[in-house]
Short mmCIF file of C-alpha atoms and ligand atoms in Angstrom, two decimals:
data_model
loop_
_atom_site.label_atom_id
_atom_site.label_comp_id
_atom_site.label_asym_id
_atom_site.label_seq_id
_atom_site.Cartn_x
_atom_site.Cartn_y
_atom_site.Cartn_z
CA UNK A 261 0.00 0.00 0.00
CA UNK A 262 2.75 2.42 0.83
CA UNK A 263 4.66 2.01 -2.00
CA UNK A 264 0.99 2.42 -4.07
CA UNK A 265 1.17 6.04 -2.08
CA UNK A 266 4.46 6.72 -3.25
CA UNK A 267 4.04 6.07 -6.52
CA UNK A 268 1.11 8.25 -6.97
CA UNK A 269 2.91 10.85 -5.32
CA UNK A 270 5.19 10.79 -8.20
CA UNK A 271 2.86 10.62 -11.02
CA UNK A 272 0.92 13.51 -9.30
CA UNK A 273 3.67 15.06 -9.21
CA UNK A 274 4.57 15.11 -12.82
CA UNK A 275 0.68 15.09 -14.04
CA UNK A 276 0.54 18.88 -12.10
CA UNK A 277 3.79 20.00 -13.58
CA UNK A 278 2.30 19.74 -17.25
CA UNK A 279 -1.00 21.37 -16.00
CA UNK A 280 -0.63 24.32 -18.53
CA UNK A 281 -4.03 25.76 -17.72
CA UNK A 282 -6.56 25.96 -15.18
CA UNK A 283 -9.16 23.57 -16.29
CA UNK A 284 -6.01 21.41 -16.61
CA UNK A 285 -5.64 21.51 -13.02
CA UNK A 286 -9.16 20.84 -12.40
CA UNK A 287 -8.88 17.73 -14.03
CA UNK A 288 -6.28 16.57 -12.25
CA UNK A 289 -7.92 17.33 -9.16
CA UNK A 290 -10.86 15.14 -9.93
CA UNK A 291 -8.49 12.63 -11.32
CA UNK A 292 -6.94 12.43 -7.66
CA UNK A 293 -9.40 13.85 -5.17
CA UNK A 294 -12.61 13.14 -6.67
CA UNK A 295 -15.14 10.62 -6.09
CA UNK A 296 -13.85 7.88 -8.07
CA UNK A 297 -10.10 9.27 -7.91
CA UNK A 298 -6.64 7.79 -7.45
CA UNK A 299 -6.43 8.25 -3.49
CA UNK A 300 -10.21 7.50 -3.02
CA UNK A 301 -9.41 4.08 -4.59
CA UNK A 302 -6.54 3.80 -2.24
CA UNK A 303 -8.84 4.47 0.72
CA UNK A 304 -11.19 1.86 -0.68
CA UNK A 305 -8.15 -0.59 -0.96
CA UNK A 306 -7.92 -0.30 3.36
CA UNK A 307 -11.29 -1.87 4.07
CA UNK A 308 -8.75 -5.29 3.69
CA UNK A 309 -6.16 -3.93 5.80
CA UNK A 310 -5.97 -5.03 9.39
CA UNK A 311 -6.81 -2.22 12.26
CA UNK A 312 -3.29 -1.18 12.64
CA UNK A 313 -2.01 -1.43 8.90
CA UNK A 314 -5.11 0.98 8.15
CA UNK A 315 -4.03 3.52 10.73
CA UNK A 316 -0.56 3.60 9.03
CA UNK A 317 -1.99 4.47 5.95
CA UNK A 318 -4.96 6.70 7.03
CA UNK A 319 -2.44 8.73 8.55
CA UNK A 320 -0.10 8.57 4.91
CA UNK A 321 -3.37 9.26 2.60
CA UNK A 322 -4.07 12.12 4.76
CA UNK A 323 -0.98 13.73 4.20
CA UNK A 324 -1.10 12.65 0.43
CA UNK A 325 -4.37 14.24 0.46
CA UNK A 326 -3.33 17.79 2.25
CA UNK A 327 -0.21 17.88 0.32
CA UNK A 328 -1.99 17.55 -3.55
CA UNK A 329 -4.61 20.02 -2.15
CA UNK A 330 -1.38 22.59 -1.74
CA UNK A 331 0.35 21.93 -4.76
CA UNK A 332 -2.92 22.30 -6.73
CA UNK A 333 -3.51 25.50 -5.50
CA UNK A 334 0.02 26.97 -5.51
CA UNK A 335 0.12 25.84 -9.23
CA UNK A 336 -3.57 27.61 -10.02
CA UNK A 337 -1.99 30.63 -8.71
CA UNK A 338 1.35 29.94 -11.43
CA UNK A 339 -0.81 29.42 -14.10
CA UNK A 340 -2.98 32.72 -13.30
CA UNK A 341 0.86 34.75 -13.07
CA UNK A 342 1.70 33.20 -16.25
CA UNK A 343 -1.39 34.37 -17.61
CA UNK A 344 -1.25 37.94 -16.45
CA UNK A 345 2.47 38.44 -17.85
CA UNK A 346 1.57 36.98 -20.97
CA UNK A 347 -1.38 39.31 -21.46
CA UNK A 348 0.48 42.56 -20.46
CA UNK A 349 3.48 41.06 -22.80
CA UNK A 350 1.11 40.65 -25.52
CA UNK A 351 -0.30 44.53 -25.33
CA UNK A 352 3.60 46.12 -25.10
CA UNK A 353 4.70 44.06 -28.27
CA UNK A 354 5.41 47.66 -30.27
CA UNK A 355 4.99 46.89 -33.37
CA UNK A 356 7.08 49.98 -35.65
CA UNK A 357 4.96 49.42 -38.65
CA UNK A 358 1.26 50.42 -37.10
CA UNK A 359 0.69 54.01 -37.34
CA UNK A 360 1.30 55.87 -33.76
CA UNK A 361 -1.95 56.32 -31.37
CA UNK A 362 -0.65 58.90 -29.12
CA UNK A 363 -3.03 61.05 -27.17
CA UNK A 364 -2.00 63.97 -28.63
CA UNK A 365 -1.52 67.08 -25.94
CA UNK A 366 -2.25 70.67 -26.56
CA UNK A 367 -0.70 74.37 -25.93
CA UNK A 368 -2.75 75.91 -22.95
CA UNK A 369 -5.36 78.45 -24.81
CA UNK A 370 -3.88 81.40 -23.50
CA UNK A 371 -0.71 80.07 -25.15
CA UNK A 372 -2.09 80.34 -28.46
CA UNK A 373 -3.74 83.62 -28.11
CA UNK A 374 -0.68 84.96 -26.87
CA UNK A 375 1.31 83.61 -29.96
CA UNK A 376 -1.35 84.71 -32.24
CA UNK A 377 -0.94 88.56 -31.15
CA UNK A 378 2.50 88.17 -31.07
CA UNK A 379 2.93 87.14 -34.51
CA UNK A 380 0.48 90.17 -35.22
CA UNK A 381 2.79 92.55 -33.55
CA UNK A 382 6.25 91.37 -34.33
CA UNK A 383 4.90 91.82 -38.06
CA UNK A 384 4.07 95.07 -37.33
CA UNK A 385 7.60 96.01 -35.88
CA UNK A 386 7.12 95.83 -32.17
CA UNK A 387 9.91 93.80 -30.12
CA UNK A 388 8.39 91.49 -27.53
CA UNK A 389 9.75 91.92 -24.04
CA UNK A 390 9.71 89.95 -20.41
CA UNK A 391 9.35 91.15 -17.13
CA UNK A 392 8.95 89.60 -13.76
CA UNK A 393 6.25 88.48 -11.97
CA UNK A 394 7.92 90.48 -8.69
CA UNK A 395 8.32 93.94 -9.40
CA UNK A 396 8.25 97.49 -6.62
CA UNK A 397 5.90 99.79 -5.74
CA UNK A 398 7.47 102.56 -7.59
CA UNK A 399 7.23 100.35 -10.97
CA UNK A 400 4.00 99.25 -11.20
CA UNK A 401 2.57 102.48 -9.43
CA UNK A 402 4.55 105.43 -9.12
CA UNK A 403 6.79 105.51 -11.95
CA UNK A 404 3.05 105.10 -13.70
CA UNK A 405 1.35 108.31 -11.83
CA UNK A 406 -0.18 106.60 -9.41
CA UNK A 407 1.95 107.95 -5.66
CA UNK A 408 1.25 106.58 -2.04
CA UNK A 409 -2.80 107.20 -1.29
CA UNK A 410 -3.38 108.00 -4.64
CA UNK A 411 -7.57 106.80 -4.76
CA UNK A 412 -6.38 104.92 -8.23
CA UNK A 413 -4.71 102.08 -5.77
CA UNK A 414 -7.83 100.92 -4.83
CA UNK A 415 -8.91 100.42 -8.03
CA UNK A 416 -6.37 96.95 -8.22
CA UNK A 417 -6.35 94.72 -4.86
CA UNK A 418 -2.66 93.96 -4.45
CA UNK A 419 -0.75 90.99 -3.21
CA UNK A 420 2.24 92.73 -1.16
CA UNK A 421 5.35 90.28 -0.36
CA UNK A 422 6.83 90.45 3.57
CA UNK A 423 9.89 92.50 1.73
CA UNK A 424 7.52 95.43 0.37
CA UNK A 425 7.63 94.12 -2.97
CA UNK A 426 4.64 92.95 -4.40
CA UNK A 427 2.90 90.34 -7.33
CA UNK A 428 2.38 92.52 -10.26
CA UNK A 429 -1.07 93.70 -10.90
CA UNK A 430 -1.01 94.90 -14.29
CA UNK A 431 1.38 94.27 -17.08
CA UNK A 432 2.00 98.15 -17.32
CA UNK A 433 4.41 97.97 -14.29
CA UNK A 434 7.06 96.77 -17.09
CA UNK A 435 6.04 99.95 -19.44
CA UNK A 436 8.99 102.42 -17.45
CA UNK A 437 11.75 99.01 -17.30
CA UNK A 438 11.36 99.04 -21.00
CA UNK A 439 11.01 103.34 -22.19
CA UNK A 440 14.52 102.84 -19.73
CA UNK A 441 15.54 100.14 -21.07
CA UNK A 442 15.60 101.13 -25.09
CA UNK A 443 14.63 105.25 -24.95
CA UNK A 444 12.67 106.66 -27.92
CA UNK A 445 11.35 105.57 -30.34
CA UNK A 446 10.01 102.15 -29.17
CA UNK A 447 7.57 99.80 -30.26
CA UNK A 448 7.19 97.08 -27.80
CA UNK A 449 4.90 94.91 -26.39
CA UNK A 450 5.25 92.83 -23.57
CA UNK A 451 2.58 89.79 -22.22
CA UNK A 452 2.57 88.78 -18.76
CA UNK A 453 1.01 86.99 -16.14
CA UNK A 454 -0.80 89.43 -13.22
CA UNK A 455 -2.07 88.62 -9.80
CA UNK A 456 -5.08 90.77 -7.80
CA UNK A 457 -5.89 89.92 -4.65
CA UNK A 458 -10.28 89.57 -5.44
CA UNK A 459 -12.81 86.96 -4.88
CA UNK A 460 -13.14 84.64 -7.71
CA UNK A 461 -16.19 83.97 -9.99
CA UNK A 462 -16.94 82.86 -13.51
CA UNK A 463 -15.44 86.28 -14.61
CA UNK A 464 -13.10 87.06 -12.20
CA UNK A 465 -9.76 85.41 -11.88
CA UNK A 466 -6.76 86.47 -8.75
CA UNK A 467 -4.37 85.59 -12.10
CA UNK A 468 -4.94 86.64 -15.19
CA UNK A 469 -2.86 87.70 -18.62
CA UNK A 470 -2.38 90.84 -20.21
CA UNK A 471 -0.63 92.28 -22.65
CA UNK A 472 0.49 95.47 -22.55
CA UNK A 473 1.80 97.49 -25.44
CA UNK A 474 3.58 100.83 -26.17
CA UNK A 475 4.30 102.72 -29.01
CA UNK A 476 6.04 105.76 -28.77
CA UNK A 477 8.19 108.26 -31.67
CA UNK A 478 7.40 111.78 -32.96
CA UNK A 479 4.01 112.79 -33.39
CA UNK A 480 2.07 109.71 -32.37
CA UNK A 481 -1.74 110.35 -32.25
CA UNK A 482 -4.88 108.82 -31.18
CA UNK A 483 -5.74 107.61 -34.52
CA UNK A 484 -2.23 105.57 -34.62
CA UNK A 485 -3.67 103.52 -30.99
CA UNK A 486 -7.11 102.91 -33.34
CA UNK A 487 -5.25 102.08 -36.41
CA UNK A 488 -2.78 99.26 -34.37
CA UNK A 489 -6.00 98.01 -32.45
CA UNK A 490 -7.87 97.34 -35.26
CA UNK A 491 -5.70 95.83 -37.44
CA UNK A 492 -4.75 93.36 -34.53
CA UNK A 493 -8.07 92.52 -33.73
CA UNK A 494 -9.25 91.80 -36.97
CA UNK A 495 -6.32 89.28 -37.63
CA UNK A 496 -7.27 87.76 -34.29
CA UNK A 497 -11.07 87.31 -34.50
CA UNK A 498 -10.16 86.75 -38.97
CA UNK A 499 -13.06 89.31 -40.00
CA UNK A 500 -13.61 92.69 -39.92
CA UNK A 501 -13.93 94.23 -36.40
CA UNK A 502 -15.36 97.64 -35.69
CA UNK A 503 -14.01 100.04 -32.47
CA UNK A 504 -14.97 102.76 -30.85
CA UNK A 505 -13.04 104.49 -28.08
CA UNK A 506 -14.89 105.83 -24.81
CA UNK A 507 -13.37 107.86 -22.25
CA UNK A 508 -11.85 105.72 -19.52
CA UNK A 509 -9.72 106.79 -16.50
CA UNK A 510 -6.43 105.10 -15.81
CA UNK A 511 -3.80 108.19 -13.96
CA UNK A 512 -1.03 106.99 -16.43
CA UNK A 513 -2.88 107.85 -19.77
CA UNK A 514 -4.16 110.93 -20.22
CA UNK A 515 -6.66 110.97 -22.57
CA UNK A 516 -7.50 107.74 -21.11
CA UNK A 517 -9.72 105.42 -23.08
CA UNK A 518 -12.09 101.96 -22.73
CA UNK A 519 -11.71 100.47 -26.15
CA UNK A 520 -15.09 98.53 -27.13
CA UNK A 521 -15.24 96.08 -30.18
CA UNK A 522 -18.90 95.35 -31.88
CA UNK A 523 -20.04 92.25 -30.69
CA UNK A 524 -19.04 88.93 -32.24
CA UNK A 525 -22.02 86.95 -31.72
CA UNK A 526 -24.82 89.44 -32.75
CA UNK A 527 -22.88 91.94 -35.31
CA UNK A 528 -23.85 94.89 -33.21
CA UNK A 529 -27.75 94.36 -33.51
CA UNK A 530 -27.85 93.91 -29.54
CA UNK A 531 -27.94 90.36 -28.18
CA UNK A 532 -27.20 88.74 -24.30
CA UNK A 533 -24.03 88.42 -24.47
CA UNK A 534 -23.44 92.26 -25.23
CA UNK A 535 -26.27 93.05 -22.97
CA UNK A 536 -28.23 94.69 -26.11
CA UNK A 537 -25.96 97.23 -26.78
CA UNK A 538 -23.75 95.77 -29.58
CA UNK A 539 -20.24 96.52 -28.08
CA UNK A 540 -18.07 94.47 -25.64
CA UNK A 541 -15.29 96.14 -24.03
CA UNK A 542 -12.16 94.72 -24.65
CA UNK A 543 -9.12 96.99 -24.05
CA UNK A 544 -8.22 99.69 -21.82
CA UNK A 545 -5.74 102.49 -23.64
CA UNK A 546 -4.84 105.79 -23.99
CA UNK A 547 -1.90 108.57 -24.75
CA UNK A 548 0.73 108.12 -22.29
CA UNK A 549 0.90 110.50 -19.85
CA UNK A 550 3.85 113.12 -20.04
CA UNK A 551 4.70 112.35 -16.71
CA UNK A 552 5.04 108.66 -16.90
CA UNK A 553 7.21 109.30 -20.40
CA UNK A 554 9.61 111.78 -17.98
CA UNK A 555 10.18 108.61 -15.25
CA UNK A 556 10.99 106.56 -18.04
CA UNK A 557 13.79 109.16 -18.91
CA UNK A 558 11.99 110.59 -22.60
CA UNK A 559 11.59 113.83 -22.93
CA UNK A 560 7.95 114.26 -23.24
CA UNK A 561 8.37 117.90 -25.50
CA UNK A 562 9.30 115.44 -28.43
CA UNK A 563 7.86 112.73 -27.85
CA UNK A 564 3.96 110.83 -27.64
CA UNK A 565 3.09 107.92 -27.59
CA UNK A 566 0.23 105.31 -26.79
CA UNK A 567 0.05 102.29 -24.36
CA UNK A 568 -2.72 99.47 -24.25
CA UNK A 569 -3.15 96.45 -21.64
CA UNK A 570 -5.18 93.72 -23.78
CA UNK A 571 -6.81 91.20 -21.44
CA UNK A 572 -5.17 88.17 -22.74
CA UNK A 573 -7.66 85.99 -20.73
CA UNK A 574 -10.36 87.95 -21.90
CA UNK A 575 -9.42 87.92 -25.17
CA UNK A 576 -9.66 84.04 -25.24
CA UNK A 577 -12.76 83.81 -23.51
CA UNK A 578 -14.25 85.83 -26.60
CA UNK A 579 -12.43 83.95 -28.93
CA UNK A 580 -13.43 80.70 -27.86
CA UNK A 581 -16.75 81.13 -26.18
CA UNK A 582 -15.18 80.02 -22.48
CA UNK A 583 -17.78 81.17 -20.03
CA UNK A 584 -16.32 80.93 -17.08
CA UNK A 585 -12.85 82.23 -16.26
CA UNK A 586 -11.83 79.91 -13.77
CA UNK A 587 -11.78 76.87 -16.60
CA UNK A 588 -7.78 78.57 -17.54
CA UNK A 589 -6.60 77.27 -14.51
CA UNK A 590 -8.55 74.60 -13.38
CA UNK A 591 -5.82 72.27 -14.99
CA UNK A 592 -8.72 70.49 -16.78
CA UNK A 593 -7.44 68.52 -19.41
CA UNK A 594 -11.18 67.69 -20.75
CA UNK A 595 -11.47 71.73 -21.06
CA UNK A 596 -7.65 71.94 -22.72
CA UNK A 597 -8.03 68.77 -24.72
CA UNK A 598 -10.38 71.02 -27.05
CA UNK A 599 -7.79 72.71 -28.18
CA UNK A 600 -5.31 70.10 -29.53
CA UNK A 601 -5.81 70.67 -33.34
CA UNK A 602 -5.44 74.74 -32.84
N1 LIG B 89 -3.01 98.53 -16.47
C1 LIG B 89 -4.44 98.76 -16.51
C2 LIG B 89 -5.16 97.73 -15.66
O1 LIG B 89 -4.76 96.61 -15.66
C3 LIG B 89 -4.95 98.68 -17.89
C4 LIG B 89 -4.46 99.77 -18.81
C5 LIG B 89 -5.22 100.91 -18.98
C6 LIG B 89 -3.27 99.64 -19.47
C7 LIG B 89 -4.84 101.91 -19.83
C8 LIG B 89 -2.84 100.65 -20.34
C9 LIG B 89 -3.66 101.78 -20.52
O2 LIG B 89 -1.70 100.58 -21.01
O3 LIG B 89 -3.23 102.71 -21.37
O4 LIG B 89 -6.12 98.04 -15.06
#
């Protein structure tokens, strides 16, 4: 009997090796353990045994018995391995000659619009400039009119730094870095990321874009500023855009304008979006102010010039219908993936 036991140790042992799969396995646990199996004979075979002989080999079968029960599962769980690195084998086979399935990612929209005018400018002989984030007091206020207590401050909720610097709030706190930087004349325009300190909702942002932009020689008018505008807008929006200037009041400019645009969606007839009155207000500009011209070390007898601070994020919220301003920098790639093919 015991060398029956040992035998069918040994074929089990083979038989479980060659299990390739799991209904493999299954049959070779019936084949052993099941009704009419291999060690159920063997327990039938006692009944002729005598009391103590049967003890003997209860106790062997037993053992059989626990010990085919562990190698059948510790090979199930081989056979489901084998499987798993096969699959994941089978889906990283590259294969060079199928045609690439990349998700395909995209420049942020701000990006684009920001290229876009760019192009527009550098075509029309303006340099494009950086400037930091960081910047003084006396750059992005008082070298632009605006001294301690002036009422104008309140007008932009600033983020001051411990070490009296602050995060810029307009791109205009570059315009005096740059009339310094290059004198008269100068055609530059410089875009810029700008931080106000304000309670966010679907149109208001604490960061936002701008760009700002300066032109500045000998006899530079208002109709120059309407002329640049409206040639930029109408290669950004590709049709013909209509302005209109209103007076606005920013202490840097002087005149000081709001620069409206008739309204994409309706044409100017008057429709929700414009509120019925056919204009949306897109760009604040002006004449610079002699004053600010004088800090930026040009001598103001000889020279004019204009300045402008497009809402970049504004812009692309027109552009491409976004309706709430707080989609830019959500970080939502299901909002950015629209963009890939712009
Ligand atoms: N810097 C102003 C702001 O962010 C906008 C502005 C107004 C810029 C008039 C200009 C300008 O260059 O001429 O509120």
């Amino acid at each position: 009997m015991q060398q029956k036991i040992e035998e069918l140790v040994s074929r089990f042992k083979k038989d479980i090796e060659k299990a390739a799969d799991s209904q493999a396995v299954e049959n070779i646990r019936i084949a052993y353990l099941g009704k009419k199996g291999f060690v159920t004979e063997i327990l039938q075979g006692m009944k002729s045994l005598s009391h103590e002989a049967r003890k003997e080999v209860g106790k062997s079968v037993n053992i059989l018995k626990a010990d085919i029960e562990r190698q059948i599962a510790q090979r199930t769980e081989k056979i489901k391995e084998e499987q798993l690195l096969k699959k994941i084998n089978e889906s990283e086979r590259f294969d060079v000659t199928l045609p690439p399935n990349f998700t395909q990612g995209s420049y942020h929209p701000i990006t684009i619009i920001q290229r876009e005018v760019e192009d527009i400018f550098l075509s029309m002989g303006f340099t494009i400039e950086d400037y930091d984030e960081i910047v003084d007091d006396y750059h992005c206020f008082e070298a632009l009119n605006i001294p301690k207590h002036h009422p104008a401050r309140d007008m932009q909720d600033t983020y001051y730094i411990e070490n009296g610097q602050l995060l810029k709030t307009h791109t205009s706190a570059a315009q005096n870095f740059i009339m310094r930087k290059y004198g008269a004349p100068l055609r530059a325009i410089f875009p810029g990321r700008c931080f106000r300190n304000e309670s966010t909702d679907a149109s208001h942002e604490n960061t936002f874009f701008q760009m700002e932009g300066i032109m500045i020689d000998k006899d530079i008018s208002i109709s120059n500023l309407i002329y640049f505008m409206k040639t930029m807008l109408t290669e950004v929006f590709k049709r013909e855009v209509n302005v209109r200037l209103r007076p606005g009041f920013f202490p840097f400019v002087e005149p000081g304008f709001e620069l409206d645009i008739n309204c994409l969606i309706c044409g100017g007839e008057g429709c929700p979006s414009c509120k019925n009155s056919g204009w949306l207000e897109l760009c604040p500009c002006g004449m610079i102010h002699p004053k600010v011209l004088e800090y930026g070390g040009i001598d103001s007898e000889e020279y004019t010039g204009f300045a402008f601070g497009l809402g970049l994020t504004r812009l692309a919220m027109m552009k491409y219908g976004v309706k709430d301003i707080r989609d830019f920098n959500s970080g939502n790639l299901k909002a950015l993936s629209q963009f890939t093919n712009i």
